[in-house]
Amino acid sequence: LPSELGLITSLESVHLFTNALSGPLPSELGLLTKLEALYLRENQLTGLLPSELGLITSLEMIDLFSNYLNGTLPSELGLLTKLEDLILGNNALTGLLPTQIGLLSSMSRLFLFENALLGPIPSELGVIETLDDLSLYDNELTGTIPWELGRLSRLRSLILYGNQLSGGIPSELGELSNMDILYLSSNGITGPIPSELALLTVLQ
């Protein structure tokens, strides 16, 4: 992507998905202070997610699915309080999930699947009351499933399979009355299945 794209400061939406765009995301994207949607999925973009994306506080959608992005998730993404969809699946992102992700107070869909993310699932995710779908499958996440996820009353799908999670299934997940998809396979989860999950009558 040319750095000159950052000079078009009136841009509100960028749709360049399903092409053969290559190279890094320019830090100059941070100059697009009116941008609401960034659709660059299914390209050949490489390099890091620029921390300058956190300057675009008008952003409601970031869709970079299926590229070759690497490095860590910048903590500055937590500044995007209007962001509703963060779709970064099928890349090569690594490192820890920043706790600042819990500041994304408008988030509906958080898709970080098929990367190489490490460490625990931040308990701070449990404060995103607007979260509908959480997909973190096929990473290298460790530790236990945070009981705080049981606070996400709107959550419909929780997909965590293919990680290295351990410990038991929190009984608090039984409070998620809207959840109809729960995938926890291919981890190291132990102990009994909480009886509270029987309350999830819509679970598939």
Short mmCIF file of C-alpha atoms in Angstrom, two decimals:
data_model
loop_
_atom_site.label_atom_id
_atom_site.label_comp_id
_atom_site.label_asym_id
_atom_site.label_seq_id
_atom_site.Cartn_x
_atom_site.Cartn_y
_atom_site.Cartn_z
CA LEU A 1 0.00 0.00 0.00
CA PRO A 2 1.41 3.43 -0.86
CA SER A 3 2.13 5.72 2.07
CA GLU A 4 0.48 8.51 0.08
CA LEU A 5 -2.86 6.92 0.96
CA GLY A 6 -2.54 8.73 4.27
CA LEU A 7 -2.77 12.08 2.46
CA ILE A 8 -6.41 11.49 1.48
CA THR A 9 -7.62 12.64 4.86
CA SER A 10 -11.29 12.78 3.81
CA LEU A 11 -11.43 8.99 3.36
CA GLU A 12 -14.15 7.29 5.38
CA SER A 13 -13.87 3.76 3.97
CA VAL A 14 -11.15 1.74 2.22
CA HIS A 15 -12.26 -1.42 0.35
CA LEU A 16 -9.31 -3.17 -1.31
CA PHE A 17 -10.05 -6.77 -0.33
CA THR A 18 -9.37 -9.90 -2.42
CA ASN A 19 -6.51 -8.61 -4.51
CA ALA A 20 -2.77 -9.30 -4.59
CA LEU A 21 -1.64 -6.26 -2.62
CA SER A 22 1.71 -6.81 -0.94
CA GLY A 23 4.13 -5.07 1.38
CA PRO A 24 3.52 -3.53 4.80
CA LEU A 25 0.70 -1.42 6.09
CA PRO A 26 2.03 2.17 6.06
CA SER A 27 2.09 4.00 9.37
CA GLU A 28 0.61 6.98 7.48
CA LEU A 29 -2.77 5.28 7.74
CA GLY A 30 -2.89 6.90 11.15
CA LEU A 31 -3.49 10.24 9.40
CA LEU A 32 -6.91 9.09 8.17
CA THR A 33 -8.76 10.49 11.15
CA LYS A 34 -12.20 10.15 9.48
CA LEU A 35 -11.77 6.50 8.49
CA GLU A 36 -14.54 4.19 9.67
CA ALA A 37 -13.81 0.97 7.78
CA LEU A 38 -10.57 -0.67 6.64
CA TYR A 39 -11.22 -3.75 4.47
CA LEU A 40 -7.99 -5.36 3.25
CA ARG A 41 -8.78 -9.03 3.69
CA GLU A 42 -7.39 -11.72 1.37
CA ASN A 43 -4.30 -9.95 0.09
CA GLN A 44 -0.57 -10.59 0.57
CA LEU A 45 0.21 -7.87 3.09
CA THR A 46 3.22 -8.44 5.32
CA GLY A 47 4.93 -6.85 8.30
CA LEU A 48 3.56 -5.43 11.51
CA LEU A 49 0.26 -3.89 12.45
CA PRO A 50 1.21 -0.21 12.80
CA SER A 51 0.54 1.21 16.25
CA GLU A 52 -0.67 4.35 14.46
CA LEU A 53 -3.97 2.56 13.77
CA GLY A 54 -4.81 3.49 17.35
CA LEU A 55 -4.94 7.14 16.25
CA ILE A 56 -7.96 6.50 14.02
CA THR A 57 -10.54 6.74 16.77
CA SER A 58 -13.39 6.84 14.22
CA LEU A 59 -12.70 3.25 13.14
CA GLU A 60 -15.62 0.84 13.40
CA MET A 61 -14.23 -2.04 11.30
CA ILE A 62 -10.76 -3.51 10.74
CA ASP A 63 -10.78 -6.55 8.46
CA LEU A 64 -7.33 -7.89 7.58
CA PHE A 65 -8.28 -11.56 7.40
CA SER A 66 -5.98 -13.87 5.44
CA ASN A 67 -2.80 -11.91 4.90
CA TYR A 68 0.78 -12.50 6.11
CA LEU A 69 0.92 -9.98 8.94
CA ASN A 70 3.26 -10.81 11.80
CA GLY A 71 4.49 -9.40 15.08
CA THR A 72 2.38 -8.49 18.07
CA LEU A 73 -0.96 -6.76 18.45
CA PRO A 74 -0.21 -3.13 19.36
CA SER A 75 -1.65 -2.08 22.70
CA GLU A 76 -2.77 1.17 21.01
CA LEU A 77 -5.70 -0.74 19.49
CA GLY A 78 -7.32 -0.28 22.89
CA LEU A 79 -7.88 3.38 21.98
CA LEU A 80 -10.45 2.41 19.33
CA THR A 81 -13.55 2.67 21.48
CA LYS A 82 -15.88 2.80 18.44
CA LEU A 83 -14.45 -0.39 16.92
CA GLU A 84 -17.14 -3.04 16.42
CA ASP A 85 -15.28 -5.69 14.38
CA LEU A 86 -11.61 -6.65 14.66
CA ILE A 87 -10.96 -9.43 12.16
CA LEU A 88 -7.32 -10.52 11.99
CA GLY A 89 -7.69 -14.26 11.48
CA ASN A 90 -5.38 -16.34 9.29
CA ASN A 91 -2.22 -14.27 9.64
CA ALA A 92 1.06 -14.90 11.46
CA LEU A 93 0.53 -12.68 14.51
CA THR A 94 2.39 -13.69 17.65
CA GLY A 95 3.05 -12.52 21.19
CA LEU A 96 0.61 -11.89 24.00
CA LEU A 97 -2.92 -10.54 23.68
CA PRO A 98 -2.66 -7.04 25.18
CA THR A 99 -4.85 -6.40 28.21
CA GLN A 100 -5.85 -3.09 26.58
CA ILE A 101 -8.09 -5.12 24.30
CA GLY A 102 -10.61 -4.96 27.13
CA LEU A 103 -11.00 -1.23 26.43
CA LEU A 104 -12.75 -1.93 23.12
CA SER A 105 -16.12 -1.09 24.63
CA SER A 106 -18.10 -1.28 21.34
CA MET A 107 -16.66 -4.59 20.11
CA SER A 108 -19.09 -7.10 18.63
CA ARG A 109 -16.82 -9.54 16.78
CA LEU A 110 -13.25 -10.37 17.82
CA PHE A 111 -11.70 -12.82 15.36
CA LEU A 112 -8.02 -13.61 16.02
CA PHE A 113 -8.06 -17.26 14.97
CA GLU A 114 -5.31 -19.08 13.02
CA ASN A 115 -2.34 -17.08 14.23
CA ALA A 116 0.49 -17.86 16.67
CA LEU A 117 -0.70 -15.85 19.66
CA LEU A 118 0.80 -16.84 23.01
CA GLY A 119 0.01 -16.62 26.69
CA PRO A 120 -3.29 -16.32 28.54
CA ILE A 121 -6.68 -15.10 27.40
CA PRO A 122 -6.95 -11.69 29.11
CA SER A 123 -9.63 -11.61 31.79
CA GLU A 124 -10.25 -8.02 30.67
CA LEU A 125 -12.29 -9.40 27.76
CA GLY A 126 -15.02 -10.04 30.28
CA VAL A 127 -15.88 -6.34 30.49
CA ILE A 128 -16.77 -5.94 26.78
CA GLU A 129 -20.53 -6.08 27.28
CA THR A 130 -21.23 -5.74 23.53
CA LEU A 131 -19.23 -8.82 22.49
CA ASP A 132 -21.23 -11.30 20.39
CA ASP A 133 -18.59 -13.58 18.87
CA LEU A 134 -15.13 -14.48 20.20
CA SER A 135 -12.94 -16.70 18.00
CA LEU A 136 -9.41 -17.42 19.18
CA TYR A 137 -8.99 -20.94 17.81
CA ASP A 138 -5.77 -22.42 16.37
CA ASN A 139 -3.28 -20.31 18.31
CA GLU A 140 -0.84 -21.19 21.09
CA LEU A 141 -2.79 -19.73 24.00
CA THR A 142 -2.09 -21.14 27.46
CA GLY A 143 -3.52 -20.89 30.96
CA THR A 144 -7.12 -21.28 32.02
CA ILE A 145 -10.34 -20.03 30.47
CA PRO A 146 -11.13 -16.80 32.37
CA TRP A 147 -14.29 -17.09 34.43
CA GLU A 148 -14.91 -13.42 33.57
CA LEU A 149 -16.10 -14.51 30.11
CA GLY A 150 -19.26 -15.58 31.89
CA ARG A 151 -20.16 -11.89 32.20
CA LEU A 152 -20.57 -11.52 28.42
CA SER A 153 -24.35 -11.73 28.38
CA ARG A 154 -24.63 -11.14 24.63
CA LEU A 155 -22.06 -13.77 23.64
CA ARG A 156 -23.34 -16.17 20.98
CA SER A 157 -20.18 -18.08 20.08
CA LEU A 158 -17.01 -18.92 22.02
CA ILE A 159 -14.52 -20.77 19.85
CA LEU A 160 -11.22 -21.66 21.57
CA TYR A 161 -10.27 -25.03 20.10
CA GLY A 162 -6.73 -25.87 19.01
CA ASN A 163 -4.83 -24.08 21.76
CA GLN A 164 -2.95 -25.22 24.87
CA LEU A 165 -5.50 -24.17 27.46
CA SER A 166 -5.59 -26.04 30.77
CA GLY A 167 -7.67 -26.25 33.93
CA GLY A 168 -11.41 -26.70 34.10
CA ILE A 169 -14.37 -25.21 32.28
CA PRO A 170 -15.62 -22.25 34.34
CA SER A 171 -19.12 -22.83 35.67
CA GLU A 172 -19.81 -19.15 34.93
CA LEU A 173 -20.11 -20.02 31.23
CA GLY A 174 -23.47 -21.51 32.13
CA GLU A 175 -24.77 -17.96 32.59
CA LEU A 176 -24.36 -17.19 28.87
CA SER A 177 -27.99 -17.68 27.91
CA ASN A 178 -27.49 -16.46 24.32
CA MET A 179 -24.55 -18.73 23.50
CA ASP A 180 -25.27 -21.40 20.89
CA ILE A 181 -21.71 -22.34 19.86
CA LEU A 182 -19.04 -23.51 22.31
CA TYR A 183 -15.92 -25.16 20.88
CA LEU A 184 -13.19 -26.10 23.37
CA SER A 185 -11.72 -29.20 21.74
CA SER A 186 -8.00 -29.94 21.23
CA ASN A 187 -6.79 -28.27 24.41
CA GLY A 188 -5.63 -29.65 27.76
CA ILE A 189 -8.84 -28.94 29.68
CA THR A 190 -9.44 -31.19 32.69
CA GLY A 191 -12.07 -31.92 35.30
CA PRO A 192 -15.83 -32.41 35.05
CA ILE A 193 -18.21 -30.67 32.70
CA PRO A 194 -19.99 -28.07 34.87
CA SER A 195 -23.62 -28.90 35.46
CA GLU A 196 -24.39 -25.22 34.80
CA LEU A 197 -23.80 -25.81 31.07
CA ALA A 198 -27.01 -27.82 31.04
CA LEU A 199 -28.82 -24.48 31.33
CA LEU A 200 -27.62 -23.51 27.83
CA THR A 201 -30.63 -24.91 26.02
CA VAL A 202 -29.66 -23.35 22.68
CA LEU A 203 -26.14 -24.82 22.64
CA GLN A 204 -25.21 -26.75 19.50
#
